[in-house]
Short mmCIF file of C-alpha atoms and ligand atoms in Angstrom, two decimals:
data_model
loop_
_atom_site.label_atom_id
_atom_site.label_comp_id
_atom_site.label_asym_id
_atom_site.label_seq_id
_atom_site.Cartn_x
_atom_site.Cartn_y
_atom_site.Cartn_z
CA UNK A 1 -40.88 -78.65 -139.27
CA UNK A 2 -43.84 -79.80 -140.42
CA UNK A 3 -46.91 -80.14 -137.99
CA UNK A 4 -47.11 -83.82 -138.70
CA UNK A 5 -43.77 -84.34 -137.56
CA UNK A 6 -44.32 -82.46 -134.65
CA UNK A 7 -47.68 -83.51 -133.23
CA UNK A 8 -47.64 -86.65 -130.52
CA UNK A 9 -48.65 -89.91 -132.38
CA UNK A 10 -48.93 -91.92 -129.17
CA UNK A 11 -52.05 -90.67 -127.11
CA UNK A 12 -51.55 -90.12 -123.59
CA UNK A 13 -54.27 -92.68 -122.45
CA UNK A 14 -54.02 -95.65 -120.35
CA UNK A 15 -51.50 -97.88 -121.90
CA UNK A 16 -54.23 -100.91 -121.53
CA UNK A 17 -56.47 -99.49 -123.48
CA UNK A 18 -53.90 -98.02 -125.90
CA UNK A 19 -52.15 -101.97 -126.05
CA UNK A 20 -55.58 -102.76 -127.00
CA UNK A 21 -55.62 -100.61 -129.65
CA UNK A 22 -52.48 -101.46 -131.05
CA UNK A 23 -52.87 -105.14 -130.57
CA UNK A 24 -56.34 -105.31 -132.68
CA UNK A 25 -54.50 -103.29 -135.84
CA UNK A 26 -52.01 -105.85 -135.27
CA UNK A 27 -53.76 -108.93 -135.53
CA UNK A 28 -55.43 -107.12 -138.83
CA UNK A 29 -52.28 -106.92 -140.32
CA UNK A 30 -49.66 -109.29 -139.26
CA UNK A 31 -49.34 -112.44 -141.37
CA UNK A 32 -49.38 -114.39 -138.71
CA UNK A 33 -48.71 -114.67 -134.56
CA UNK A 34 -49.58 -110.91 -133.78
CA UNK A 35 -49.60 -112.66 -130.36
CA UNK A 36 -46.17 -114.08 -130.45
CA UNK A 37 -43.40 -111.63 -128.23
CA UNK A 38 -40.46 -112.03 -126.96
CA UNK A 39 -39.97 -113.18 -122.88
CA UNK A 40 -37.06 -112.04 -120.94
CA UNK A 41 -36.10 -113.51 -118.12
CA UNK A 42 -33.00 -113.80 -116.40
CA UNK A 43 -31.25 -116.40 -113.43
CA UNK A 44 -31.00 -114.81 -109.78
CA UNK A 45 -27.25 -113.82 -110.51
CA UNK A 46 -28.36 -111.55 -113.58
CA UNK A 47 -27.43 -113.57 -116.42
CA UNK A 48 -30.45 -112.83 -119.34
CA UNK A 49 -31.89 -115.28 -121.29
CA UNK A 50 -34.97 -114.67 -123.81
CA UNK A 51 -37.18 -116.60 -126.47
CA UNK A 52 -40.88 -116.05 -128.14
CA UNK A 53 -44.11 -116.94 -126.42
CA UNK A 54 -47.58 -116.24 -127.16
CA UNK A 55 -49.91 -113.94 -125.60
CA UNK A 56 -52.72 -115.78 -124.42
CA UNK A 57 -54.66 -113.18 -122.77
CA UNK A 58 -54.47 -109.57 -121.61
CA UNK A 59 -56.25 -106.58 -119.58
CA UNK A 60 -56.05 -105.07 -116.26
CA UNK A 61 -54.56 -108.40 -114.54
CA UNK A 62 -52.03 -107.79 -116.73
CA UNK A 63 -50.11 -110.22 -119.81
CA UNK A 64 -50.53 -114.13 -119.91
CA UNK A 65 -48.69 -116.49 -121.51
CA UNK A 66 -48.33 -120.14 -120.93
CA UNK A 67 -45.22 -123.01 -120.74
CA UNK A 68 -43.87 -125.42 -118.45
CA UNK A 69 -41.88 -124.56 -115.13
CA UNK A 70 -39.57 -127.35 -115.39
CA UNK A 71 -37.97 -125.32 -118.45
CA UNK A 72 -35.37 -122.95 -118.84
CA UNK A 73 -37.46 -120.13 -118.19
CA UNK A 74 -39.60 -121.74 -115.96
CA UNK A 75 -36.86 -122.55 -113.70
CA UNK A 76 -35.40 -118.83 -114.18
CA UNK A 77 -39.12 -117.49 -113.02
CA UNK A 78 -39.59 -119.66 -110.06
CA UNK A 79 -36.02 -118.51 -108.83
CA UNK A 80 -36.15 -114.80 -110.03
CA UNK A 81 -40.08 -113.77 -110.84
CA UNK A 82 -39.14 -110.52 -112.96
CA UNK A 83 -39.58 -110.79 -116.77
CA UNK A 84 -39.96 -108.40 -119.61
CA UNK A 85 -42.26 -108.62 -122.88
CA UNK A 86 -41.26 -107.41 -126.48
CA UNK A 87 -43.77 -107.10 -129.47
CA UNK A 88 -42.72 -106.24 -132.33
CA UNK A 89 -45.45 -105.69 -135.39
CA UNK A 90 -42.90 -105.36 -138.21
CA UNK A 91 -46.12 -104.80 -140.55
CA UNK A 92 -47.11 -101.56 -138.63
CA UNK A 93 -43.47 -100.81 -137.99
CA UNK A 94 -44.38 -100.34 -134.16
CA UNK A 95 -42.76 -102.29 -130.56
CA UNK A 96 -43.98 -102.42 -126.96
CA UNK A 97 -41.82 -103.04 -124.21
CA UNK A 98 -44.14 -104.72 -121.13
CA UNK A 99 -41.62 -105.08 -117.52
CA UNK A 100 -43.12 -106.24 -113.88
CA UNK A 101 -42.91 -109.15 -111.73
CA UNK A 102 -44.58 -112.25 -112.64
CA UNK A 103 -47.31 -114.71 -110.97
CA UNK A 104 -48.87 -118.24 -111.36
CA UNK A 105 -52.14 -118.29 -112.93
CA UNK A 106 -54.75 -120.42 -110.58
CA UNK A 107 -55.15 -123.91 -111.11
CA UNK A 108 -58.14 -123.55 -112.66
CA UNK A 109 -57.46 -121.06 -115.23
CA UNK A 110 -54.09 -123.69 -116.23
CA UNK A 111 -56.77 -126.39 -116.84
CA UNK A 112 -59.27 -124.43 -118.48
CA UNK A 113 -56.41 -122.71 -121.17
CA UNK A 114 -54.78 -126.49 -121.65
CA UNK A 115 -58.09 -128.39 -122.35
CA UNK A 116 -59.18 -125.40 -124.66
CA UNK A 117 -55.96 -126.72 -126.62
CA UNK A 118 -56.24 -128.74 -129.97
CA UNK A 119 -55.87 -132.21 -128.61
CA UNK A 120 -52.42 -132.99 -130.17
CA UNK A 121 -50.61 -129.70 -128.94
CA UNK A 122 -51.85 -131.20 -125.29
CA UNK A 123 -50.69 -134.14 -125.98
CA UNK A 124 -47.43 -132.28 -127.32
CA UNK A 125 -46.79 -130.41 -124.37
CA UNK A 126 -47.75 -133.52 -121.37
CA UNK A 127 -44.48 -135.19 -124.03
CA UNK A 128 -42.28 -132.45 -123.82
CA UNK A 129 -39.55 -132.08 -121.30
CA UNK A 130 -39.42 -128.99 -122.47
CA UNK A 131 -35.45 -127.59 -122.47
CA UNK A 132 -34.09 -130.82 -121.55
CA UNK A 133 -31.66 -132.57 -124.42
CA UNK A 134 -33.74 -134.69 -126.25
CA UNK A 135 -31.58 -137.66 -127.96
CA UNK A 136 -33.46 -137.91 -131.12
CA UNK A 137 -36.81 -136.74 -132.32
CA UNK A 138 -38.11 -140.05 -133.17
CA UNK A 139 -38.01 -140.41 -128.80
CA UNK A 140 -40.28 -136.96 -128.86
CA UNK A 141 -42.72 -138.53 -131.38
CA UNK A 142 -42.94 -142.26 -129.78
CA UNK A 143 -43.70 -140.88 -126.56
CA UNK A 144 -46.25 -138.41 -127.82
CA UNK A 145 -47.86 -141.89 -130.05
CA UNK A 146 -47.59 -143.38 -126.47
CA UNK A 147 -49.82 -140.42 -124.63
CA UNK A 148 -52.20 -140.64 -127.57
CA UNK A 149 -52.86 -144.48 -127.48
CA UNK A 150 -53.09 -143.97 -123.80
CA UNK A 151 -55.57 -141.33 -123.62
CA UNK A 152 -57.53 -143.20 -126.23
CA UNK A 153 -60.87 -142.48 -127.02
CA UNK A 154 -61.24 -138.83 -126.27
CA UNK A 155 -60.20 -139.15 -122.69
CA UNK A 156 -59.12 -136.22 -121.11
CA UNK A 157 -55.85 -135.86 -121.03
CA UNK A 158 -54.35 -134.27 -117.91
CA UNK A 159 -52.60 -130.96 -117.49
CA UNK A 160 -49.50 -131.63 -116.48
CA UNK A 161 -48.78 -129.93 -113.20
CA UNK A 162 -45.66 -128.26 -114.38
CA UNK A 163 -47.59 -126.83 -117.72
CA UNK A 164 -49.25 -123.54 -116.57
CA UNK A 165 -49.37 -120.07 -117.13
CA UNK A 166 -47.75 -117.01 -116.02
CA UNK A 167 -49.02 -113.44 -115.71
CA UNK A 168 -47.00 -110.54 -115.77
CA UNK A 169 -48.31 -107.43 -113.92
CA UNK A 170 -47.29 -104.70 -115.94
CA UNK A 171 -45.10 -101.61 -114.23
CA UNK A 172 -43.85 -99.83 -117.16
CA UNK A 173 -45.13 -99.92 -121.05
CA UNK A 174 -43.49 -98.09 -123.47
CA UNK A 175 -44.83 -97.59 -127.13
CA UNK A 176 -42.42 -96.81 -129.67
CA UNK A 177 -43.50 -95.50 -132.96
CA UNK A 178 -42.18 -95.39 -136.28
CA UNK A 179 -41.76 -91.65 -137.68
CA UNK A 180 -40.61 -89.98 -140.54
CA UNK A 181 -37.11 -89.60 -141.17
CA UNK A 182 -36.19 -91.64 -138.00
CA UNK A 183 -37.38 -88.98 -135.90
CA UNK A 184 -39.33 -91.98 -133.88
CA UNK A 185 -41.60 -91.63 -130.90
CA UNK A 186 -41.50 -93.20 -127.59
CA UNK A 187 -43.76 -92.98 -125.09
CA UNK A 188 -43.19 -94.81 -121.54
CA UNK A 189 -45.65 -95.29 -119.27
CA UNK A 190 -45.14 -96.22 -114.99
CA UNK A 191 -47.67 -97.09 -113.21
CA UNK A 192 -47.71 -95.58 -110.03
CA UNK A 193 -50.33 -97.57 -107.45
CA UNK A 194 -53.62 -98.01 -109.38
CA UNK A 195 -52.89 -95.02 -112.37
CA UNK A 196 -50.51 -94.72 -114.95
CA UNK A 197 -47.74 -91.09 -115.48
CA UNK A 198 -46.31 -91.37 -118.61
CA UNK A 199 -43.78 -89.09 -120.61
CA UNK A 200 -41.85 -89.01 -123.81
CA UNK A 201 -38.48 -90.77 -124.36
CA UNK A 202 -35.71 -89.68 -126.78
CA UNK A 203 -35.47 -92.13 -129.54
C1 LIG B 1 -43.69 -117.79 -132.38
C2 LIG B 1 -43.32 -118.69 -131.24
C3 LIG B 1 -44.21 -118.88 -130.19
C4 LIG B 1 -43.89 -119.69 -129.10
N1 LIG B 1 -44.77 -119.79 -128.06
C5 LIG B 1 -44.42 -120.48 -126.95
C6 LIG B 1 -45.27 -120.47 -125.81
O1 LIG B 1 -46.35 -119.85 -125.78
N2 LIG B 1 -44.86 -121.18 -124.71
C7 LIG B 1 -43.67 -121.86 -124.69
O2 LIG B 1 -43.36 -122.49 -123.67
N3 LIG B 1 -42.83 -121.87 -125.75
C8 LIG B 1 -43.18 -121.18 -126.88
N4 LIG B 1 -42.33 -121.15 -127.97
C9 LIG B 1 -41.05 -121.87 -127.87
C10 LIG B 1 -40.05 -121.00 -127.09
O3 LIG B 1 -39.58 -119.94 -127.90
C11 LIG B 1 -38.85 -121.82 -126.56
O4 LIG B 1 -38.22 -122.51 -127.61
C12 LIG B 1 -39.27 -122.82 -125.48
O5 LIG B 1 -40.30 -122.33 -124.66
C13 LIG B 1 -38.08 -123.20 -124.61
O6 LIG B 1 -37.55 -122.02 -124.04
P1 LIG B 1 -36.56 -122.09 -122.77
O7 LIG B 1 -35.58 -123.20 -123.05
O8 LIG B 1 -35.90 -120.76 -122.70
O9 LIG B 1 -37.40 -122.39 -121.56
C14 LIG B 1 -42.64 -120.36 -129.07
C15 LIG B 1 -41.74 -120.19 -130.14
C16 LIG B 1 -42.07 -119.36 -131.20
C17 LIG B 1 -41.07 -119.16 -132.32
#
């Protein structure tokens, strides 16, 4: 076999550093929503459930993304904090599987993401009751043209207290890489206290 089929593809590094790595060729050649992955989550009694969100921030605190608690998912977190994170970069032919228990961001990191928002996807989200049946969209759009006219002006519109962000703190990454001749590579990594072990997975 040849020795390009043989050699390790996936460094054995930290698996920050090496999402970092991955994430930046991604957002280079992705169309569009490198950041967008998929969120797993599932109700107390075990029952899955799982949709896109965006990444809104990364690093040693671990993976961010924002939404509103009084949701689907939100209400699946609050009752069982446990999710797990799926990328897939189609253009690099690559995934990364992200599992751990999740936490609240502060209140002051919920504001600070929400105002740094383009005014009409705040005004979007304080409208939304997000998951709930929604009887038409014209209801959606009146009540957003309500916000607006009400926050007139420029004023700052408020974060809603049940729009905020959740952070997942990362136990195991795995890295899964596309080979020749489906002879793929996966790499898992576990943290263990403040390092990472990792070792190789069959395909
Ligand atoms: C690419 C993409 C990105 C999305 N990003 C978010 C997000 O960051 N936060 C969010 O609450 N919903 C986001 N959504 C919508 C969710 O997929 C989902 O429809 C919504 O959050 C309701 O999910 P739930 O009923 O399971 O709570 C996104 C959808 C897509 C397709």
């Amino acid at each position: 076999m040849s020795e390009a089929i043989t050699m390790d593809a996936i460094p054995h590094t930290d698996p920050i550093t090496l999402f970092d790595e991955w994430y930046a060729e991604a957002r280079k050649a992705e169309p569009n929503d490198a950041n967008a992955m998929a969120l797993a989550t599932a109700t107390v009694g075990g029952a899955p459930s799982v949709r896109m969100v965006l990444l809104k921030g990364h690093g040693v605190d671990g993976f961010t993304f924002y939404t509103n608690t009084e949701s689907r998912k939100g209400g699946e977190i609050l009752a069982n904090p446990q999710a797990a994170l799926l990328f897939h970069w189609k253009s690099l032919r690559r995934q990364v599987r992200i599992e751990g228990p999740l936490s609240q961001v502060s209140q002051e990191r919920a504001d600070a993401y929400f105002h740094s928002r383009p005014r009409v996807s705040q005004l979007g989200s304080a409208a939304s009751d997000q998951s709930r049946t929604l009887p038409d969209r014209e209801t959606y759009l009146s009540r957003v043209e309500e916000l607006a006219q009400h926050y007139a002006d420029d004023a700052e519109i408020p974060r809603p207290p049940h729009w905020t962000g959740f952070t997942l703190d990362p136990q195991h990454i795995e890295f899964w890489y596309d080979r020749p001749n489906r002879l793929h590579e996966r790499r898992l990594f576990t943290r263990s206290g403040e390092s990472w072990t990792s070792g190789l997975l069959y395909p």
